[in-house]
């Protein structure tokens, strides 16, 4: 029997992806306080890493200055890995990212991850504002990635401008991950022998094909001998299935607004979504959130085990857009203690 077929949730690391949600009626300052509180609890509960995502022009997400929030979380914790899930590299000069993450790694050695994506993380007007003067789009992502890696590796001088060095950054061992929701980054990560994280928490359709492409194109590197895959999952856990399903309506409302072309802060949960969406909108939201779980510990464990057997993931990264902060903490506690901790 294939050894990977015996994987259980207890066998693999669990991590957290935090979008630093700004709740309706609250401020980004409140969001950052809650982010740090969650990260400190996550460290106690044994989560492997705590990643923050770059998004722009979104009133409901506070982590636009991602490197700064990573530093804030790393300063308030002691051992959990902290990083980006991800930095949208086409929005930035590679030298700046090398310097920023070189600074973070110098301050918090052995704890910083650099996850990179090639999407804008924003709408078109914000993307144009971010990329003013850069002359870049996501088509040159492989070249940008090579330049960034060259700043960190002092022997790779051919991929960076002559005479330009990243200080701090040069010579530091900062793990680089490629993030994606299609086959492009999957194949690139495979060719380069880098770890790969798939954004199935909002783009599930191509997940299995992308994982197969990554694994089939993988070439061993100085970074990895074998493929390493992390899969994103939305999870809302509570003491009862009914409570979890109600809490999950905040996330459903958020996605409903996205497909309607709206942005806004994270809304409180509702008893029923029936009056808020049409049947067509319901189908679209449910399809986009098909890698989502809402339930008690048994429901979450069974569904997560099913996702594990489907994907043979090496790690899951969990996000939970839950309005009430105490309910959010409780959700991650249930996942860590009652789901992963159950034998």
CSV table of C-alpha atoms in Angstrom, one decimal:
chain,number,residue,atom,x,y,z
A,1,UNK,CA,0.0,0.0,0.0
A,2,UNK,CA,1.2,3.5,-0.7
A,3,UNK,CA,2.4,5.0,2.5
A,4,UNK,CA,0.7,8.4,1.9
A,5,UNK,CA,-2.7,6.6,1.8
A,6,UNK,CA,-2.5,6.1,5.6
A,7,UNK,CA,-2.2,9.8,6.3
A,8,UNK,CA,-4.4,11.2,9.1
A,9,UNK,CA,-5.0,14.7,10.2
A,10,UNK,CA,-2.9,13.9,13.3
A,11,UNK,CA,0.0,13.2,11.0
A,12,UNK,CA,0.3,16.6,9.3
A,13,UNK,CA,0.8,20.2,10.4
A,14,UNK,CA,-2.1,22.6,10.6
A,15,UNK,CA,-1.5,26.3,9.9
A,16,UNK,CA,-3.6,29.5,9.9
A,17,UNK,CA,-4.2,32.1,7.1
A,18,UNK,CA,-5.4,35.3,8.6
A,19,UNK,CA,-7.0,38.0,6.3
A,20,UNK,CA,-7.1,40.4,9.3
A,21,UNK,CA,-10.9,40.9,8.9
A,22,UNK,CA,-12.3,44.3,9.8
A,23,UNK,CA,-15.7,43.6,11.3
A,24,UNK,CA,-18.7,45.9,10.7
A,25,UNK,CA,-18.6,48.6,13.2
A,26,UNK,CA,-14.9,48.1,14.0
A,27,UNK,CA,-11.6,49.6,12.8
A,28,UNK,CA,-8.3,48.1,11.5
A,29,UNK,CA,-6.8,48.8,14.9
A,30,UNK,CA,-9.3,46.4,16.4
A,31,UNK,CA,-8.5,43.9,13.6
A,32,UNK,CA,-4.7,44.0,14.4
A,33,UNK,CA,-5.4,43.5,18.1
A,34,UNK,CA,-7.5,40.4,17.3
A,35,UNK,CA,-4.9,39.1,14.9
A,36,UNK,CA,-2.2,39.2,17.5
A,37,UNK,CA,-4.5,37.6,20.1
A,38,UNK,CA,-5.3,34.8,17.7
A,39,UNK,CA,-1.7,34.3,16.8
A,40,UNK,CA,-0.7,34.0,20.4
A,41,UNK,CA,-3.4,31.4,21.0
A,42,UNK,CA,-2.5,29.6,17.9
A,43,UNK,CA,1.1,29.3,19.2
A,44,UNK,CA,-0.2,27.7,22.4
A,45,UNK,CA,-2.4,25.3,20.5
A,46,UNK,CA,0.4,24.0,18.3
A,47,UNK,CA,-0.3,25.5,14.9
A,48,UNK,CA,2.7,25.4,12.6
A,49,UNK,CA,2.7,28.7,10.9
A,50,UNK,CA,0.6,31.9,10.8
A,51,UNK,CA,0.4,33.6,7.5
A,52,UNK,CA,-1.1,37.0,6.5
A,53,UNK,CA,-2.4,37.9,3.0
A,54,UNK,CA,-1.9,41.0,0.9
A,55,UNK,CA,-5.1,42.6,-0.3
A,56,UNK,CA,-5.7,46.2,-1.3
A,57,UNK,CA,-8.7,48.5,-1.6
A,58,UNK,CA,-10.8,46.2,0.5
A,59,UNK,CA,-12.5,47.8,3.6
A,60,UNK,CA,-12.9,44.4,5.2
A,61,UNK,CA,-9.3,43.3,5.1
A,62,UNK,CA,-6.6,45.1,7.1
A,63,UNK,CA,-3.4,43.3,6.1
A,64,UNK,CA,-2.5,45.4,3.0
A,65,UNK,CA,0.9,46.4,4.5
A,66,UNK,CA,1.6,42.7,4.9
A,67,UNK,CA,5.3,42.9,5.9
A,68,UNK,CA,4.4,45.3,8.8
A,69,UNK,CA,1.7,43.1,10.1
A,70,UNK,CA,4.0,40.0,9.9
A,71,UNK,CA,6.5,41.9,12.1
A,72,UNK,CA,3.8,42.9,14.6
A,73,UNK,CA,2.7,39.2,14.9
A,74,UNK,CA,6.3,37.9,15.1
A,75,UNK,CA,7.1,40.4,17.8
A,76,UNK,CA,4.2,39.3,19.9
A,77,UNK,CA,4.9,35.5,19.6
A,78,UNK,CA,8.0,33.4,20.3
A,79,UNK,CA,8.1,30.2,18.2
A,80,UNK,CA,5.3,30.0,15.6
A,81,UNK,CA,6.4,30.6,12.0
A,82,UNK,CA,5.0,33.8,10.6
A,83,UNK,CA,4.8,34.8,7.0
A,84,UNK,CA,2.9,35.9,3.9
A,85,UNK,CA,0.2,34.0,2.2
A,86,UNK,CA,1.1,35.8,0.2
A,87,UNK,CA,3.0,38.8,-1.0
A,88,UNK,CA,1.7,39.7,-4.5
A,89,UNK,CA,5.1,40.1,-6.1
A,90,UNK,CA,4.1,42.0,-9.3
A,91,UNK,CA,3.0,44.8,-7.0
A,92,UNK,CA,6.5,45.3,-5.7
A,93,UNK,CA,10.1,45.7,-6.7
A,94,UNK,CA,11.8,42.4,-5.9
A,95,UNK,CA,14.6,44.3,-4.1
A,96,UNK,CA,12.2,45.8,-1.7
A,97,UNK,CA,10.7,42.4,-0.8
A,98,UNK,CA,14.2,41.0,-0.3
A,99,UNK,CA,15.0,43.8,2.0
A,100,UNK,CA,11.7,43.7,3.9
A,101,UNK,CA,11.9,39.9,4.5
A,102,UNK,CA,15.6,40.1,5.1
A,103,UNK,CA,14.8,42.6,7.9
A,104,UNK,CA,12.1,40.3,9.3
A,105,UNK,CA,14.4,37.3,9.2
A,106,UNK,CA,17.2,39.2,10.9
A,107,UNK,CA,14.8,40.3,13.7
A,108,UNK,CA,13.1,36.9,14.1
A,109,UNK,CA,15.6,34.3,12.8
A,110,UNK,CA,14.3,31.0,11.7
A,111,UNK,CA,10.6,32.0,11.9
A,112,UNK,CA,9.8,33.9,8.7
A,113,UNK,CA,8.2,32.5,5.5
A,114,UNK,CA,7.9,34.3,2.2
A,115,UNK,CA,4.9,33.1,0.3
A,116,UNK,CA,4.5,34.7,-3.2
A,117,UNK,CA,1.6,35.1,-5.5
A,118,UNK,CA,1.3,36.7,-9.0
A,119,UNK,CA,-2.3,38.0,-8.7
A,120,UNK,CA,-2.8,41.7,-7.9
A,121,UNK,CA,-4.7,41.1,-4.7
A,122,UNK,CA,-6.9,44.0,-5.6
A,123,UNK,CA,-9.2,45.5,-8.2
A,124,UNK,CA,-8.0,47.1,-11.5
A,125,UNK,CA,-7.8,50.7,-10.2
A,126,UNK,CA,-5.8,49.7,-7.1
A,127,UNK,CA,-3.6,47.5,-9.2
A,128,UNK,CA,-2.7,50.5,-11.5
A,129,UNK,CA,-2.0,52.6,-8.4
A,130,UNK,CA,0.2,50.0,-6.9
A,131,UNK,CA,2.2,49.3,-10.1
A,132,UNK,CA,2.7,52.9,-11.1
A,133,UNK,CA,6.2,53.2,-12.4
A,134,UNK,CA,7.0,49.5,-12.0
A,135,UNK,CA,6.3,48.6,-15.6
A,136,UNK,CA,5.3,45.2,-14.5
A,137,UNK,CA,2.5,42.7,-14.8
A,138,UNK,CA,2.1,39.1,-13.8
A,139,UNK,CA,3.5,37.8,-17.1
A,140,UNK,CA,7.0,38.4,-15.9
A,141,UNK,CA,6.5,36.7,-12.6
A,142,UNK,CA,9.2,34.1,-13.2
A,143,UNK,CA,11.8,36.8,-13.9
A,144,UNK,CA,10.7,38.7,-10.8
A,145,UNK,CA,11.0,35.6,-8.8
A,146,UNK,CA,14.5,34.8,-10.1
A,147,UNK,CA,15.6,38.4,-9.3
A,148,UNK,CA,14.2,38.1,-5.7
A,149,UNK,CA,15.9,34.8,-5.1
A,150,UNK,CA,19.2,36.2,-6.5
A,151,UNK,CA,19.1,39.0,-3.9
A,152,UNK,CA,18.9,36.4,-1.2
A,153,UNK,CA,21.5,34.1,-2.7
A,154,UNK,CA,24.9,36.0,-3.1
A,155,UNK,CA,26.2,33.5,-5.7
A,156,UNK,CA,23.3,34.1,-8.1
A,157,UNK,CA,24.5,37.3,-9.6
A,158,UNK,CA,23.2,36.8,-13.2
A,159,UNK,CA,19.5,37.3,-12.2
A,160,UNK,CA,19.9,40.7,-10.5
A,161,UNK,CA,21.2,44.1,-11.6
A,162,UNK,CA,24.9,44.5,-11.5
A,163,UNK,CA,26.2,45.9,-8.2
A,164,UNK,CA,22.8,45.8,-6.4
A,165,UNK,CA,22.6,43.9,-3.1
A,166,UNK,CA,19.8,43.3,-0.6
A,167,UNK,CA,21.0,44.4,2.9
A,168,UNK,CA,19.6,42.9,5.0
A,169,UNK,CA,18.6,39.8,3.0
A,170,UNK,CA,21.6,38.6,1.2
A,171,UNK,CA,22.7,35.2,2.4
A,172,UNK,CA,19.7,34.6,4.6
A,173,UNK,CA,17.8,31.4,4.5
A,174,UNK,CA,14.2,32.6,4.0
A,175,UNK,CA,11.9,29.8,2.8
A,176,UNK,CA,10.1,30.8,-0.4
A,177,UNK,CA,6.7,29.3,-1.3
A,178,UNK,CA,4.7,29.7,-4.5
A,179,UNK,CA,1.0,30.3,-4.1
A,180,UNK,CA,-1.6,29.8,-6.8
A,181,UNK,CA,-5.1,29.0,-7.9
A,182,UNK,CA,-4.2,27.6,-11.3
A,183,UNK,CA,-1.6,25.6,-13.0
A,184,UNK,CA,1.0,28.3,-13.7
A,185,UNK,CA,2.5,28.6,-10.2
A,186,UNK,CA,2.0,24.9,-9.7
A,187,UNK,CA,4.2,24.0,-12.6
A,188,UNK,CA,6.8,26.8,-11.8
A,189,UNK,CA,7.0,25.6,-8.2
A,190,UNK,CA,7.6,22.1,-9.4
A,191,UNK,CA,10.3,23.0,-11.9
A,192,UNK,CA,12.1,25.1,-9.2
A,193,UNK,CA,11.7,22.5,-6.5
A,194,UNK,CA,9.8,24.9,-4.2
A,195,UNK,CA,6.9,24.2,-1.8
A,196,UNK,CA,3.5,25.0,-3.2
A,197,UNK,CA,0.3,26.2,-1.6
A,198,UNK,CA,-3.0,26.1,-3.4
A,199,UNK,CA,-5.8,28.6,-2.7
A,200,UNK,CA,-8.6,26.1,-2.7
A,201,UNK,CA,-10.3,28.1,0.1
A,202,UNK,CA,-11.6,30.4,-2.6
A,203,UNK,CA,-10.7,28.7,-6.0
A,204,UNK,CA,-11.3,25.0,-5.6
A,205,UNK,CA,-12.0,24.0,-9.2
A,206,UNK,CA,-8.5,23.4,-10.4
A,207,UNK,CA,-7.1,22.1,-7.1
A,208,UNK,CA,-6.6,18.4,-7.9
A,209,UNK,CA,-5.3,19.1,-11.4
A,210,UNK,CA,-2.8,21.7,-10.1
A,211,UNK,CA,-1.5,19.3,-7.4
A,212,UNK,CA,-1.0,16.6,-10.0
A,213,UNK,CA,0.8,19.1,-12.3
A,214,UNK,CA,3.0,20.3,-9.4
A,215,UNK,CA,3.9,16.7,-8.4
A,216,UNK,CA,4.5,15.5,-11.9
A,217,UNK,CA,6.7,18.5,-12.8
A,218,UNK,CA,8.7,18.5,-9.5
A,219,UNK,CA,12.4,18.5,-9.7
A,220,UNK,CA,14.5,18.0,-6.5
A,221,UNK,CA,16.3,21.1,-5.4
A,222,UNK,CA,18.5,22.3,-2.6
A,223,UNK,CA,15.3,23.4,-1.0
A,224,UNK,CA,13.2,20.1,-1.3
A,225,UNK,CA,13.9,16.5,-2.1
A,226,UNK,CA,10.2,15.8,-2.6
A,227,UNK,CA,7.1,17.8,-3.4
A,228,UNK,CA,5.5,19.6,-0.5
A,229,UNK,CA,1.9,20.8,-0.8
A,230,UNK,CA,-0.2,23.0,1.5
A,231,UNK,CA,-3.9,23.2,0.8
A,232,UNK,CA,-6.2,26.1,1.9
A,233,UNK,CA,-9.5,25.2,3.7
A,234,UNK,CA,-12.2,27.4,5.2
A,235,UNK,CA,-13.2,26.0,8.5
A,236,UNK,CA,-15.8,27.3,11.0
A,237,UNK,CA,-15.9,25.0,14.0
A,238,UNK,CA,-18.3,25.3,17.0
A,239,UNK,CA,-19.7,23.2,19.7
A,240,UNK,CA,-22.7,22.3,17.5
A,241,UNK,CA,-23.3,22.0,13.8
A,242,UNK,CA,-26.1,24.6,14.0
A,243,UNK,CA,-23.9,27.2,15.7
A,244,UNK,CA,-21.1,26.6,13.2
A,245,UNK,CA,-23.5,27.0,10.2
A,246,UNK,CA,-24.8,30.3,11.5
A,247,UNK,CA,-21.3,31.6,12.1
A,248,UNK,CA,-20.3,30.7,8.6
A,249,UNK,CA,-23.0,33.0,7.2
A,250,UNK,CA,-20.6,35.9,7.7
A,251,UNK,CA,-18.2,34.4,5.2
A,252,UNK,CA,-21.1,33.6,2.8
A,253,UNK,CA,-22.2,37.2,3.0
A,254,UNK,CA,-18.6,38.3,2.2
A,255,UNK,CA,-18.5,36.1,-0.9
A,256,UNK,CA,-21.9,37.2,-2.0
A,257,UNK,CA,-20.8,40.8,-2.0
A,258,UNK,CA,-17.7,39.8,-4.0
A,259,UNK,CA,-19.7,38.2,-6.8
A,260,UNK,CA,-21.9,41.3,-6.8
A,261,UNK,CA,-18.9,43.5,-7.2
A,262,UNK,CA,-19.1,45.1,-3.8
A,263,UNK,CA,-16.7,45.4,-0.9
A,264,UNK,CA,-17.4,46.0,2.7
A,265,UNK,CA,-16.6,45.0,6.3
A,266,UNK,CA,-17.2,41.5,7.7
A,267,UNK,CA,-20.9,41.3,8.6
A,268,UNK,CA,-22.5,39.6,11.6
A,269,UNK,CA,-24.0,36.2,11.1
A,270,UNK,CA,-27.6,35.7,10.3
A,271,UNK,CA,-30.1,33.0,11.0
A,272,UNK,CA,-30.7,32.3,7.3
A,273,UNK,CA,-29.2,33.4,4.0
A,274,UNK,CA,-32.4,32.7,2.1
A,275,UNK,CA,-33.6,36.3,2.0
A,276,UNK,CA,-30.2,37.6,1.1
A,277,UNK,CA,-29.3,35.7,-2.1
A,278,UNK,CA,-30.9,34.3,-5.2
A,279,UNK,CA,-30.7,30.6,-6.0
A,280,UNK,CA,-28.2,31.3,-8.7
A,281,UNK,CA,-26.0,33.4,-6.3
A,282,UNK,CA,-26.3,30.6,-3.7
A,283,UNK,CA,-25.0,28.1,-6.1
A,284,UNK,CA,-22.1,30.3,-7.1
A,285,UNK,CA,-21.1,31.0,-3.5
A,286,UNK,CA,-21.4,27.4,-2.5
A,287,UNK,CA,-19.3,26.3,-5.5
A,288,UNK,CA,-16.5,28.8,-4.7
A,289,UNK,CA,-16.6,27.7,-1.1
A,290,UNK,CA,-16.7,24.0,-1.8
A,291,UNK,CA,-13.5,23.5,0.2
A,292,UNK,CA,-15.2,24.8,3.3
A,293,UNK,CA,-16.4,23.1,6.5
A,294,UNK,CA,-18.8,24.3,9.1
A,295,UNK,CA,-19.7,22.0,12.0
A,296,UNK,CA,-18.8,20.5,15.3
A,297,UNK,CA,-15.6,18.6,16.0
A,298,UNK,CA,-16.8,15.4,14.5
A,299,UNK,CA,-18.1,17.1,11.3
A,300,UNK,CA,-14.9,19.0,10.9
A,301,UNK,CA,-12.7,16.0,11.5
A,302,UNK,CA,-14.6,13.8,9.0
A,303,UNK,CA,-14.6,16.4,6.3
A,304,UNK,CA,-11.0,17.3,6.8
A,305,UNK,CA,-10.0,13.6,6.6
A,306,UNK,CA,-11.9,13.4,3.4
A,307,UNK,CA,-10.0,16.4,2.0
A,308,UNK,CA,-6.8,14.8,3.1
A,309,UNK,CA,-7.5,11.6,1.2
A,310,UNK,CA,-8.5,13.6,-1.8
A,311,UNK,CA,-5.4,15.8,-1.9
A,312,UNK,CA,-2.8,13.9,0.0
A,313,UNK,CA,-1.8,17.3,1.4
A,314,UNK,CA,1.4,17.6,3.4
A,315,UNK,CA,-0.1,20.5,5.4
A,316,UNK,CA,-3.5,22.3,5.6
A,317,UNK,CA,-3.7,26.1,6.1
A,318,UNK,CA,-7.0,27.1,7.6
A,319,UNK,CA,-8.9,30.4,7.4
A,320,UNK,CA,-12.1,31.2,9.2
A,321,UNK,CA,-13.9,34.5,8.6
A,322,UNK,CA,-15.9,34.6,11.8
A,323,UNK,CA,-17.4,37.8,13.1
A,324,UNK,CA,-17.2,37.3,16.8
A,325,UNK,CA,-13.6,37.1,18.0
A,326,UNK,CA,-14.3,34.8,20.9
A,327,UNK,CA,-16.1,32.4,18.5
A,328,UNK,CA,-13.2,32.6,16.1
A,329,UNK,CA,-10.8,31.7,18.9
A,330,UNK,CA,-13.0,28.8,19.9
A,331,UNK,CA,-13.1,27.6,16.3
A,332,UNK,CA,-9.4,27.3,16.1
A,333,UNK,CA,-9.2,25.7,19.5
A,334,UNK,CA,-11.6,23.0,18.5
A,335,UNK,CA,-9.6,22.3,15.4
A,336,UNK,CA,-6.4,22.1,17.3
A,337,UNK,CA,-7.5,20.2,20.4
A,338,UNK,CA,-10.5,18.2,19.4
A,339,UNK,CA,-9.9,17.6,15.7
A,340,UNK,CA,-6.1,17.2,15.3
A,341,UNK,CA,-5.7,16.1,18.9
A,342,UNK,CA,-8.3,13.3,18.7
A,343,UNK,CA,-7.1,9.7,18.2
